[in-house]
Short mmCIF file of C-alpha atoms and ligand atoms in Angstrom, two decimals:
data_model
loop_
_atom_site.label_atom_id
_atom_site.label_comp_id
_atom_site.label_asym_id
_atom_site.label_seq_id
_atom_site.Cartn_x
_atom_site.Cartn_y
_atom_site.Cartn_z
CA MET A 254 -18.78 13.03 -17.59
CA ALA A 255 -20.36 9.60 -17.25
CA ASP A 256 -23.38 9.06 -15.04
CA TYR A 257 -21.60 7.65 -11.99
CA GLY A 258 -24.85 7.22 -10.09
CA ALA A 259 -26.07 4.85 -12.84
CA ILE A 260 -22.75 2.94 -12.94
CA VAL A 261 -22.75 2.40 -9.18
CA GLN A 262 -26.44 1.45 -9.23
CA ARG A 263 -25.74 -1.11 -11.96
CA ALA A 264 -23.04 -2.64 -9.75
CA ARG A 265 -25.42 -2.53 -6.79
CA ASP A 266 -28.13 -4.30 -8.79
CA ALA A 267 -25.59 -6.93 -9.85
CA PHE A 268 -24.54 -7.40 -6.22
CA SER A 269 -28.19 -7.81 -5.21
CA THR A 270 -28.54 -10.77 -7.57
CA GLY A 271 -26.12 -12.59 -5.25
CA ARG A 272 -23.92 -13.78 -8.11
CA THR A 273 -20.67 -12.50 -6.58
CA LEU A 274 -21.19 -14.64 -3.50
CA SER A 275 -20.39 -18.08 -4.84
CA TYR A 276 -16.92 -19.56 -4.67
CA GLU A 277 -17.17 -20.49 -8.36
CA PHE A 278 -17.91 -16.91 -9.48
CA ARG A 279 -15.04 -15.49 -7.42
CA MET A 280 -12.60 -18.12 -8.73
CA LYS A 281 -13.68 -17.49 -12.31
CA GLN A 282 -13.03 -13.75 -11.97
CA LEU A 283 -9.63 -14.37 -10.36
CA LYS A 284 -8.66 -16.82 -13.11
CA ASN A 285 -9.70 -14.28 -15.71
CA LEU A 286 -7.68 -11.58 -13.97
CA LEU A 287 -4.66 -13.86 -14.06
CA ARG A 288 -5.26 -14.39 -17.79
CA LEU A 289 -5.40 -10.62 -18.23
CA PHE A 290 -1.82 -10.47 -16.99
CA GLU A 291 -0.61 -13.50 -18.91
CA GLU A 292 -2.11 -12.44 -22.24
CA ASN A 293 -1.24 -8.73 -22.11
CA GLU A 294 2.23 -8.65 -20.60
CA LEU A 295 3.83 -6.73 -23.45
CA ASP A 296 1.08 -4.09 -23.57
CA LEU A 297 1.29 -3.58 -19.82
CA ILE A 298 5.06 -3.20 -19.97
CA ALA A 299 4.71 -0.71 -22.85
CA ALA A 300 2.17 1.36 -20.90
CA LEU A 301 4.46 1.48 -17.86
CA GLU A 302 7.34 2.51 -20.07
CA ALA A 303 5.24 5.29 -21.60
CA ASP A 304 4.18 6.60 -18.18
CA LEU A 305 7.39 6.34 -16.19
CA ARG A 306 10.03 4.95 -18.56
CA LYS A 307 9.97 1.91 -16.31
CA SER A 308 12.45 -0.78 -17.33
CA LYS A 309 11.10 -4.18 -18.31
CA MET A 310 12.73 -5.67 -15.22
CA GLU A 311 11.06 -3.26 -12.78
CA SER A 312 7.71 -3.63 -14.57
CA CYS A 313 7.85 -7.41 -14.43
CA ILE A 314 9.10 -7.79 -10.87
CA LEU A 315 7.44 -4.86 -9.11
CA GLU A 316 4.17 -4.67 -11.00
CA LEU A 317 3.15 -7.77 -12.96
CA GLU A 318 4.69 -10.55 -10.86
CA ILE A 319 3.39 -9.00 -7.65
CA CYS A 320 -0.14 -8.97 -9.09
CA LYS A 321 0.09 -12.51 -10.45
CA ASN A 322 1.50 -13.81 -7.19
CA GLU A 323 -1.28 -12.13 -5.22
CA ILE A 324 -3.91 -13.72 -7.48
CA ARG A 325 -2.34 -17.20 -7.25
CA GLN A 326 -1.99 -17.08 -3.48
CA THR A 327 -5.57 -15.87 -3.13
CA MET A 328 -6.88 -18.66 -5.38
CA ILE A 329 -5.04 -21.26 -3.31
CA SER A 330 -6.49 -20.00 -0.01
CA LEU A 331 -9.89 -18.68 -1.07
CA LYS A 332 -12.00 -21.63 0.06
CA ASP A 333 -10.40 -21.52 3.49
CA TRP A 334 -10.76 -17.77 3.88
CA MET A 335 -14.44 -17.86 2.91
CA LYS A 336 -15.35 -20.46 5.56
CA PRO A 337 -17.00 -19.14 8.72
CA GLU A 338 -14.49 -19.09 11.57
CA LYS A 339 -15.31 -20.99 14.72
CA PRO A 340 -13.83 -19.16 17.70
CA GLU A 341 -13.23 -20.97 20.98
CA LYS A 342 -16.34 -21.27 23.10
CA THR A 343 -16.64 -20.40 26.78
CA PHE A 344 -18.84 -22.28 29.26
CA VAL A 345 -21.77 -19.89 28.67
CA ASN A 346 -22.05 -20.91 24.99
CA MET A 347 -21.03 -24.54 25.37
CA LEU A 348 -24.30 -25.80 23.85
CA ASP A 349 -24.45 -23.16 21.08
CA GLU A 350 -22.89 -22.64 17.68
CA VAL A 351 -20.61 -19.61 17.60
CA GLY A 352 -19.34 -18.45 14.21
CA ILE A 353 -17.82 -15.54 12.34
CA TYR A 354 -19.40 -15.34 8.90
CA LYS A 355 -17.52 -13.60 6.07
CA ASP A 356 -19.80 -11.13 4.34
CA PRO A 357 -18.73 -8.96 1.43
CA TYR A 358 -19.43 -5.27 2.03
CA GLY A 359 -21.28 -4.81 -1.27
CA VAL A 360 -20.11 -2.23 -3.81
CA VAL A 361 -16.62 -0.98 -3.01
CA LEU A 362 -14.43 1.69 -4.61
CA VAL A 363 -10.71 1.12 -5.25
CA MET A 364 -8.68 4.21 -6.16
CA GLY A 365 -5.12 3.58 -7.36
CA ALA A 366 -2.05 5.84 -7.46
CA TRP A 367 0.22 6.62 -10.40
CA ASN A 368 3.60 5.41 -9.16
CA TYR A 369 2.89 1.68 -9.50
CA PRO A 370 -0.28 2.18 -11.51
CA VAL A 371 -0.99 -1.47 -12.25
CA GLN A 372 -0.05 -3.04 -8.93
CA LEU A 373 -1.58 -0.38 -6.68
CA THR A 374 -4.86 -0.48 -8.58
CA LEU A 375 -5.27 -4.21 -9.15
CA VAL A 376 -3.81 -5.85 -6.00
CA PRO A 377 -6.60 -4.39 -3.82
CA VAL A 378 -9.08 -5.47 -6.51
CA VAL A 379 -7.90 -9.10 -6.11
CA GLY A 380 -8.91 -9.13 -2.44
CA ALA A 381 -12.14 -7.21 -3.05
CA VAL A 382 -13.21 -9.69 -5.75
CA ALA A 383 -12.16 -12.65 -3.60
CA ALA A 384 -14.26 -11.33 -0.74
CA GLY A 385 -17.34 -11.32 -3.00
CA ASN A 386 -17.77 -7.60 -3.62
CA CYS A 387 -18.59 -5.61 -6.71
CA VAL A 388 -15.73 -3.19 -7.34
CA VAL A 389 -15.67 0.21 -9.00
CA ILE A 390 -12.07 0.60 -10.17
CA LYS A 391 -10.52 4.06 -10.48
CA PRO A 392 -6.91 4.10 -11.76
CA SER A 393 -4.85 7.28 -11.41
CA GLU A 394 -5.16 9.65 -14.36
CA ILE A 395 -1.52 10.76 -13.92
CA ALA A 396 -0.26 7.41 -15.29
CA THR A 397 -2.27 8.00 -18.48
CA ALA A 398 -1.24 5.01 -20.58
CA SER A 399 -1.63 2.50 -17.75
CA ALA A 400 -5.04 3.90 -16.76
CA LYS A 401 -6.25 3.70 -20.36
CA LEU A 402 -5.04 0.12 -20.72
CA ILE A 403 -6.66 -0.96 -17.44
CA GLY A 404 -9.87 0.67 -18.71
CA GLU A 405 -9.66 -1.37 -21.93
CA LEU A 406 -8.59 -4.72 -20.47
CA VAL A 407 -10.65 -5.13 -17.31
CA PRO A 408 -14.05 -5.19 -19.11
CA LYS A 409 -12.67 -7.85 -21.50
CA TYR A 410 -11.83 -10.22 -18.65
CA LEU A 411 -14.09 -9.42 -15.69
CA ASP A 412 -17.87 -9.24 -15.32
CA GLN A 413 -18.72 -5.81 -16.74
CA GLU A 414 -21.61 -5.00 -14.44
CA CYS A 415 -19.79 -6.01 -11.27
CA PHE A 416 -16.41 -4.46 -12.04
CA PRO A 417 -16.69 -1.15 -13.93
CA VAL A 418 -13.58 0.98 -14.52
CA ILE A 419 -13.87 4.77 -14.24
CA LEU A 420 -11.27 6.95 -15.93
CA GLY A 421 -10.75 10.62 -15.21
CA GLY A 422 -9.05 13.28 -13.11
CA ILE A 423 -10.01 15.42 -10.15
CA PRO A 424 -13.48 16.56 -11.39
CA GLU A 425 -14.47 12.98 -12.22
CA THR A 426 -13.11 11.62 -8.92
CA THR A 427 -14.85 14.37 -6.97
CA GLU A 428 -18.16 13.42 -8.61
CA LEU A 429 -17.52 9.71 -8.11
CA LEU A 430 -16.84 10.24 -4.40
CA LYS A 431 -20.35 11.69 -3.96
CA GLN A 432 -21.78 8.21 -4.59
CA LYS A 433 -22.53 5.87 -1.73
CA PHE A 434 -20.03 3.02 -1.52
CA ASP A 435 -19.88 0.28 1.09
CA TYR A 436 -16.10 0.50 1.40
CA ILE A 437 -13.43 2.78 -0.08
CA PHE A 438 -9.83 1.71 -0.56
CA TYR A 439 -7.61 4.65 -1.48
CA THR A 440 -3.90 4.77 -2.33
CA GLY A 441 -2.26 8.16 -2.76
CA SER A 442 -1.19 11.28 -0.95
CA THR A 443 -2.12 12.23 2.60
CA THR A 444 -3.75 15.45 1.32
CA VAL A 445 -6.14 13.61 -0.99
CA GLY A 446 -6.59 10.91 1.66
CA LYS A 447 -8.27 13.55 3.83
CA ILE A 448 -10.60 14.48 0.93
CA VAL A 449 -11.51 10.81 0.42
CA ARG A 450 -12.16 10.29 4.11
CA ALA A 451 -14.35 13.38 4.32
CA ALA A 452 -16.39 12.17 1.32
CA ALA A 453 -16.71 8.69 2.87
CA ASN A 454 -17.90 10.27 6.11
CA GLU A 455 -21.05 11.55 4.37
CA HIS A 456 -22.24 7.95 4.01
CA LEU A 457 -20.42 6.53 7.05
CA THR A 458 -18.41 4.43 4.61
CA PRO A 459 -15.40 2.63 6.12
CA VAL A 460 -12.05 3.36 4.46
CA THR A 461 -8.58 2.03 4.05
CA LEU A 462 -6.11 4.82 3.32
CA GLU A 463 -2.72 3.80 1.96
CA LEU A 464 -0.86 7.10 2.18
CA GLY A 465 2.70 8.36 2.12
CA GLY A 466 5.15 10.18 4.33
CA LYS A 467 8.85 10.35 5.02
CA SER A 468 10.35 6.90 5.65
CA PRO A 469 13.68 7.26 7.50
CA VAL A 470 16.72 5.00 7.44
CA TYR A 471 18.74 4.70 10.61
CA LEU A 472 22.24 3.68 9.57
CA ASP A 473 24.40 2.34 12.37
CA ASN A 474 28.21 2.73 12.39
CA SER A 475 28.80 -1.00 12.54
CA VAL A 476 27.10 -2.38 9.43
CA ASN A 477 28.71 -3.86 6.35
CA LEU A 478 28.57 -0.78 4.13
CA ASN A 479 29.45 -2.74 1.00
CA ILE A 480 26.05 -4.38 1.20
CA ALA A 481 24.06 -1.69 3.06
CA VAL A 482 24.85 1.07 0.53
CA LYS A 483 23.82 -1.15 -2.39
CA ARG A 484 20.51 -1.99 -0.75
CA ILE A 485 19.75 1.60 0.24
CA ILE A 486 20.69 3.08 -3.15
CA TRP A 487 18.70 0.41 -5.00
CA GLY A 488 15.64 0.93 -2.77
CA LYS A 489 15.87 4.68 -3.24
CA LEU A 490 16.27 4.61 -7.02
CA VAL A 491 13.75 1.93 -8.00
CA ASN A 492 11.08 3.83 -9.95
CA ALA A 493 13.35 6.91 -9.58
CA GLY A 494 12.40 7.18 -5.92
CA GLN A 495 8.68 7.40 -6.68
CA THR A 496 7.86 4.62 -4.25
CA CYS A 497 5.73 5.15 -1.16
CA ILE A 498 8.17 3.16 1.00
CA ALA A 499 11.35 4.48 -0.63
CA PRO A 500 13.93 5.49 1.96
CA ASP A 501 13.26 9.21 2.29
CA TYR A 502 16.31 10.31 4.30
CA ILE A 503 19.19 8.82 6.27
CA LEU A 504 19.98 9.37 9.93
CA CYS A 505 23.62 8.58 10.78
CA THR A 506 26.77 10.00 12.33
CA ARG A 507 28.94 12.36 10.29
CA GLU A 508 31.64 9.68 10.17
CA THR A 509 29.23 7.11 8.68
CA GLN A 510 27.92 9.76 6.28
CA GLU A 511 31.38 10.22 4.81
CA LYS A 512 31.84 6.51 4.30
CA PHE A 513 28.31 6.20 2.87
CA VAL A 514 28.84 9.00 0.33
CA ALA A 515 32.16 7.57 -0.87
CA LYS A 516 30.67 4.10 -1.26
CA ALA A 517 27.50 5.45 -2.89
CA LYS A 518 29.58 7.05 -5.68
CA GLU A 519 31.07 3.62 -6.47
CA VAL A 520 27.71 1.87 -6.30
CA LEU A 521 26.01 4.41 -8.58
CA LYS A 522 28.73 3.92 -11.19
CA GLU A 523 28.36 0.15 -10.87
CA PHE A 524 24.54 0.31 -11.25
CA TYR A 525 24.11 3.05 -13.86
CA GLY A 526 27.55 3.62 -15.47
CA PRO A 527 29.49 6.91 -15.60
CA ASN A 528 26.47 8.79 -16.99
CA PRO A 529 23.29 7.66 -15.19
CA LYS A 530 21.13 9.68 -17.60
CA SER A 531 21.94 7.27 -20.40
CA SER A 532 21.20 4.18 -18.31
CA PRO A 533 18.07 2.33 -19.46
CA ASP A 534 17.46 1.33 -15.85
CA LEU A 535 16.61 4.73 -14.38
CA CYS A 536 12.99 5.85 -14.57
CA ARG A 537 11.91 9.40 -15.25
CA ILE A 538 9.78 11.71 -13.12
CA VAL A 539 6.11 11.23 -13.92
CA SER A 540 5.07 14.84 -14.61
CA ASP A 541 6.42 18.39 -14.99
CA ARG A 542 4.73 19.35 -11.73
CA GLN A 543 6.56 16.63 -9.81
CA PHE A 544 9.81 17.49 -11.62
CA GLN A 545 9.61 21.19 -10.64
CA ARG A 546 8.83 20.26 -7.03
CA LEU A 547 11.87 17.94 -6.84
CA ARG A 548 14.14 20.48 -8.50
CA GLU A 549 13.46 22.91 -5.64
CA TYR A 550 14.80 20.38 -3.13
CA LEU A 551 18.24 20.58 -4.74
CA LYS A 552 18.61 24.05 -3.20
CA CYS A 553 18.61 22.51 0.30
CA GLY A 554 21.89 21.68 2.08
CA LYS A 555 24.91 20.75 -0.05
CA VAL A 556 24.98 18.40 -3.06
CA ALA A 557 27.45 15.61 -2.26
CA VAL A 558 26.59 13.44 -5.28
CA GLY A 559 24.58 14.14 -8.47
CA GLY A 560 22.45 17.26 -8.69
CA GLU A 561 22.12 17.36 -12.51
CA VAL A 562 18.69 17.83 -14.07
CA ASP A 563 17.22 17.84 -17.58
CA ALA A 564 13.72 19.28 -17.78
CA SER A 565 13.20 18.10 -21.37
CA GLU A 566 13.34 14.47 -20.18
CA ARG A 567 12.12 15.11 -16.63
CA TYR A 568 15.46 13.62 -15.54
CA ILE A 569 16.91 14.14 -12.10
CA ALA A 570 20.26 12.52 -11.38
CA PRO A 571 20.58 10.26 -8.34
CA THR A 572 21.48 12.87 -5.72
CA ILE A 573 22.75 12.81 -2.15
CA LEU A 574 22.37 15.97 -0.05
CA VAL A 575 24.34 16.63 3.14
CA ASP A 576 24.24 19.44 5.71
CA VAL A 577 20.46 19.72 5.51
CA GLN A 578 18.39 21.29 8.29
CA PRO A 579 15.22 19.71 9.75
CA SER A 580 13.33 22.84 8.64
CA ASP A 581 14.46 22.52 4.97
CA ARG A 582 11.69 21.65 2.50
CA VAL A 583 13.50 18.44 1.59
CA MET A 584 13.31 17.39 5.25
CA GLN A 585 9.70 18.51 5.70
CA GLU A 586 7.90 17.08 2.63
CA GLU A 587 7.81 13.53 1.28
CA ILE A 588 10.53 13.54 -1.40
CA PHE A 589 9.18 10.92 -3.83
CA GLY A 590 12.15 11.25 -6.18
CA PRO A 591 15.82 10.26 -6.55
CA ILE A 592 17.11 12.67 -3.90
CA LEU A 593 18.51 11.34 -0.63
CA PRO A 594 19.34 13.78 2.18
CA ILE A 595 21.47 12.75 5.16
CA TYR A 596 20.88 14.25 8.58
CA ASN A 597 23.42 13.65 11.30
CA VAL A 598 22.56 12.11 14.65
CA ASP A 599 25.06 10.75 17.17
CA ASN A 600 23.27 7.58 18.21
CA ALA A 601 20.06 5.53 18.12
CA TYR A 602 18.51 7.56 20.97
CA GLU A 603 18.85 10.77 18.97
CA ALA A 604 17.41 9.00 15.93
CA ILE A 605 14.38 7.83 17.95
CA LYS A 606 13.81 11.36 19.24
CA PHE A 607 14.02 12.77 15.71
CA ILE A 608 11.64 10.17 14.25
CA ASN A 609 9.13 10.57 17.07
CA SER A 610 9.07 14.34 16.69
CA ARG A 611 7.54 13.92 13.20
CA ASP A 612 4.50 12.29 11.55
CA LYS A 613 4.49 8.52 11.79
CA PRO A 614 6.26 7.09 8.73
CA LEU A 615 4.94 4.41 6.38
CA ALA A 616 8.21 2.50 6.75
CA LEU A 617 11.16 2.65 9.12
CA TYR A 618 14.44 1.15 7.98
CA ILE A 619 17.11 0.11 10.43
CA PHE A 620 20.57 -0.89 9.28
CA SER A 621 22.34 -2.37 12.25
CA GLU A 622 23.97 -5.62 13.27
CA ASN A 623 23.28 -4.86 16.91
CA ARG A 624 20.09 -6.69 17.82
CA LYS A 625 19.58 -4.71 21.05
CA GLU A 626 19.80 -1.42 19.18
CA THR A 627 17.44 -2.74 16.48
CA ASP A 628 14.88 -3.76 19.11
CA LEU A 629 15.25 -0.38 20.81
CA LEU A 630 14.32 1.37 17.56
CA ILE A 631 11.47 -1.02 16.73
CA ARG A 632 9.92 -0.76 20.20
CA ASN A 633 10.30 2.96 20.70
CA THR A 634 8.98 4.26 17.37
CA SER A 635 5.69 3.90 15.52
CA SER A 636 5.58 3.29 11.76
CA GLY A 637 3.42 1.41 9.26
CA GLY A 638 6.08 -1.31 8.96
CA VAL A 639 9.76 -1.92 9.60
CA GLY A 640 12.53 -3.27 7.39
CA VAL A 641 15.79 -4.25 9.03
CA ASN A 642 18.95 -4.34 6.91
CA ASP A 643 17.03 -4.17 3.63
CA ILE A 644 14.69 -1.85 1.76
CA LEU A 645 11.19 -2.52 0.30
CA PHE A 646 11.28 -6.26 0.98
CA HIS A 647 9.11 -6.16 4.10
CA ALA A 648 6.27 -5.09 1.79
CA ALA A 649 6.67 -8.26 -0.25
CA ALA A 650 7.03 -10.69 2.66
CA GLU A 651 4.08 -13.06 2.58
CA GLY A 652 1.99 -13.02 5.75
CA LEU A 653 2.86 -9.45 6.71
CA PRO A 654 0.21 -6.71 6.67
CA PHE A 655 1.11 -3.64 4.63
CA GLY A 656 -0.25 -0.27 5.64
CA GLY A 657 0.40 2.98 7.42
CA VAL A 658 -0.34 4.46 10.81
CA GLY A 659 -1.29 8.02 11.70
CA CYS A 660 -0.66 10.33 8.74
CA SER A 661 0.80 7.46 6.69
CA GLY A 662 -2.58 5.76 6.57
CA MET A 663 -5.11 3.46 8.18
CA GLY A 664 -5.86 -0.20 7.53
CA ALA A 665 -3.60 -2.74 5.88
CA TYR A 666 -3.63 -5.21 3.01
CA HIS A 667 -1.75 -7.93 1.07
CA GLY A 668 -2.79 -11.57 1.00
CA LYS A 669 -5.37 -12.51 3.63
CA PHE A 670 -5.26 -8.98 5.01
CA THR A 671 -6.77 -7.75 1.73
CA PHE A 672 -9.51 -10.37 1.87
CA ASP A 673 -10.24 -9.38 5.48
CA THR A 674 -10.21 -5.68 4.61
CA PHE A 675 -13.04 -6.17 2.15
CA THR A 676 -14.96 -8.53 4.42
CA HIS A 677 -17.42 -7.77 7.17
CA HIS A 678 -16.78 -10.26 9.96
CA LYS A 679 -20.28 -11.07 11.12
CA GLY A 680 -20.45 -12.51 14.63
CA THR A 681 -23.22 -15.10 14.73
CA LEU A 682 -24.68 -17.12 17.60
CA ILE A 683 -26.98 -20.03 16.83
CA LYS A 684 -28.99 -21.62 19.63
CA ASP A 685 -31.52 -24.46 19.58
CA PHE A 686 -34.52 -25.32 21.77
CA ASN A 687 -32.75 -27.95 23.85
CA ILE A 688 -34.47 -28.16 27.24
CA ILE A 689 -31.17 -28.40 29.20
CA GLY A 690 -29.92 -25.16 27.64
CA GLU A 691 -33.23 -23.49 28.35
CA SER A 692 -33.22 -24.44 32.04
CA LEU A 693 -29.55 -23.35 32.44
CA ALA A 694 -30.42 -19.92 31.06
CA ALA A 695 -33.78 -19.58 32.82
CA GLY A 696 -32.32 -17.19 35.40
CA ARG A 697 -32.56 -14.33 32.91
CA TYR A 698 -36.39 -14.22 32.98
CA PRO A 699 -38.36 -11.95 35.35
CA PRO A 700 -39.55 -11.76 38.02
CA TYR A 701 -35.93 -11.09 39.05
CA SER A 702 -36.52 -10.54 42.78
CA GLU A 703 -36.92 -14.24 43.56
CA LYS A 704 -33.69 -15.38 41.82
CA GLY A 705 -31.60 -15.07 45.00
CA LEU A 706 -28.82 -12.70 44.00
CA THR A 707 -26.08 -12.93 46.61
CA PHE A 708 -25.05 -9.24 46.55
P1 LIG B 624 -2.50 10.39 -7.59
O1 LIG B 624 -2.37 11.82 -7.98
O2 LIG B 624 -2.33 9.37 -8.61
O3 LIG B 624 -3.86 10.24 -6.82
C1 LIG B 624 -4.36 9.03 -6.34
C2 LIG B 624 -5.84 8.99 -6.61
O4 LIG B 624 -6.48 10.14 -6.06
C3 LIG B 624 -6.20 9.00 -8.09
O5 LIG B 624 -7.21 8.06 -8.35
C4 LIG B 624 -6.66 10.43 -8.35
O6 LIG B 624 -7.58 10.51 -9.37
C5 LIG B 624 -7.27 10.82 -7.03
N1 LIG B 624 -7.20 12.26 -6.75
C6 LIG B 624 -6.15 13.08 -6.93
N2 LIG B 624 -6.46 14.33 -6.54
C7 LIG B 624 -7.74 14.30 -6.09
C8 LIG B 624 -8.63 15.27 -5.53
N3 LIG B 624 -8.25 16.55 -5.34
N4 LIG B 624 -9.87 14.87 -5.17
C9 LIG B 624 -10.25 13.59 -5.33
N5 LIG B 624 -9.46 12.63 -5.85
C10 LIG B 624 -8.21 12.97 -6.22
O7 LIG B 624 -1.45 10.00 -6.54
P2 LIG B 624 -0.67 10.88 -5.54
O8 LIG B 624 -1.63 11.26 -4.49
O9 LIG B 624 0.18 11.91 -6.16
O10 LIG B 624 0.31 9.68 -5.06
C11 LIG B 624 1.50 9.89 -4.47
C12 LIG B 624 1.35 9.67 -2.99
O11 LIG B 624 0.81 8.40 -2.76
C13 LIG B 624 2.64 9.71 -2.22
O12 LIG B 624 2.44 10.43 -1.04
C14 LIG B 624 2.90 8.25 -1.90
O13 LIG B 624 3.66 8.04 -0.74
C15 LIG B 624 1.51 7.75 -1.75
N6 LIG B 624 1.48 6.32 -2.00
C16 LIG B 624 1.16 5.49 -1.00
C17 LIG B 624 1.17 4.13 -1.20
C18 LIG B 624 0.85 3.18 -0.10
O14 LIG B 624 0.71 2.00 -0.40
N7 LIG B 624 0.73 3.59 1.14
C19 LIG B 624 1.49 3.63 -2.45
C20 LIG B 624 1.80 4.52 -3.46
C21 LIG B 624 1.76 5.86 -3.25
#
């Protein structure tokens, strides 16, 4: 095991030189990170294929383009974001300078997850670099090929002292978490999120936790099912369901369920042909452990579509389950695979009650053309984010924060929210020795008894 204390100290020493603070340094690192993507596209796609059998399309759109876009947007806005903010002044500070300075935290740790191993590791890094921090980068060991490639490429493009990459599994991460960081940004499961937070607590290190959970879809009777089913099935099966904001289960009436299942059969054939296993567009499950866990879910309720598995390829067919019970494992645990259970509710009120009886989801999806009903669901539930009449896209909408609430996480990122996450907003008041200001504030000095308080 590497000497993590020495690696973090090296980053701390580099931070102390002040070289990460300048606009020029930050821009240079961001430009180099962009070059990393431009010059290594094929290798990155190959690594993602090796880890998850990701198609080129999904790798480009949902990993590489998202990273490149984040870097470009950050480069455009960086100068603005770095400037001290000048909040409105009240009468009391009329003669003073009031500012919010943007300080980097120092040495931060970014821990990525395996499901989008490039995007989830490097998008937070963009904001951390932009904010002027040194960053220790820890990709997930489960996506082996991607982690190895990140470990090879990052030192070729970024300052090696400021941005070290640590590879390894649980023992290495456990050791790494003993070090003192100034901020920790973690993406992964709720269980490990608790471990990370407990470790951070030792040093009173602030954390962002991007966790998981069960993201429900409320499907209203009135929507255009021709479009809704396509969007839901696509959102569920991207990355074979191994997406933190994948629709986890559907809440709808039995009547809508029947229509949904019939339409879903057509859509699946249209997307993946008569034998989805031979489609190049369906990813595989990342590990045997995950495969065995998912296989168990197929025993819940009744299989309405799919249900086939092939352990040799870690393949699970796109599957819809009906007649599930709230106590079934598939309705208790985050699914994180291509299995979609449907639970029947009679109306939006029942859906709200069901959602609110469980942990707060990372995403809530509402499919409805009734604006009043949509508002009712948005206002009476709590979730990390909401997508109405589409899946996943709220996470890509520029200007929106992305993050969880309650068990689905704390803190948010994307765009300026990432920059702000890795920035300490330092409230600063600057006064001068102007005699008018001094006489206006003279009432604060003792002796107090002669100042004529009126109460
Ligand atoms: P993972 O196993 O890849 O773990 C993530 C990180 O935690 C890795 O760096 C890993 O090394 C480390 N880790 C794992 N076990 C550890 C332990 N016992 N002690 C210390 N460190 C440990 O990812 P995962 O946790 O299986 O990821 C899947 C989960 O992540 C799902 O719940 C999913 O919803 C969630 N997720 C959330 C987001 C989000 O943005 N909110 C994105 C993707 C995934």
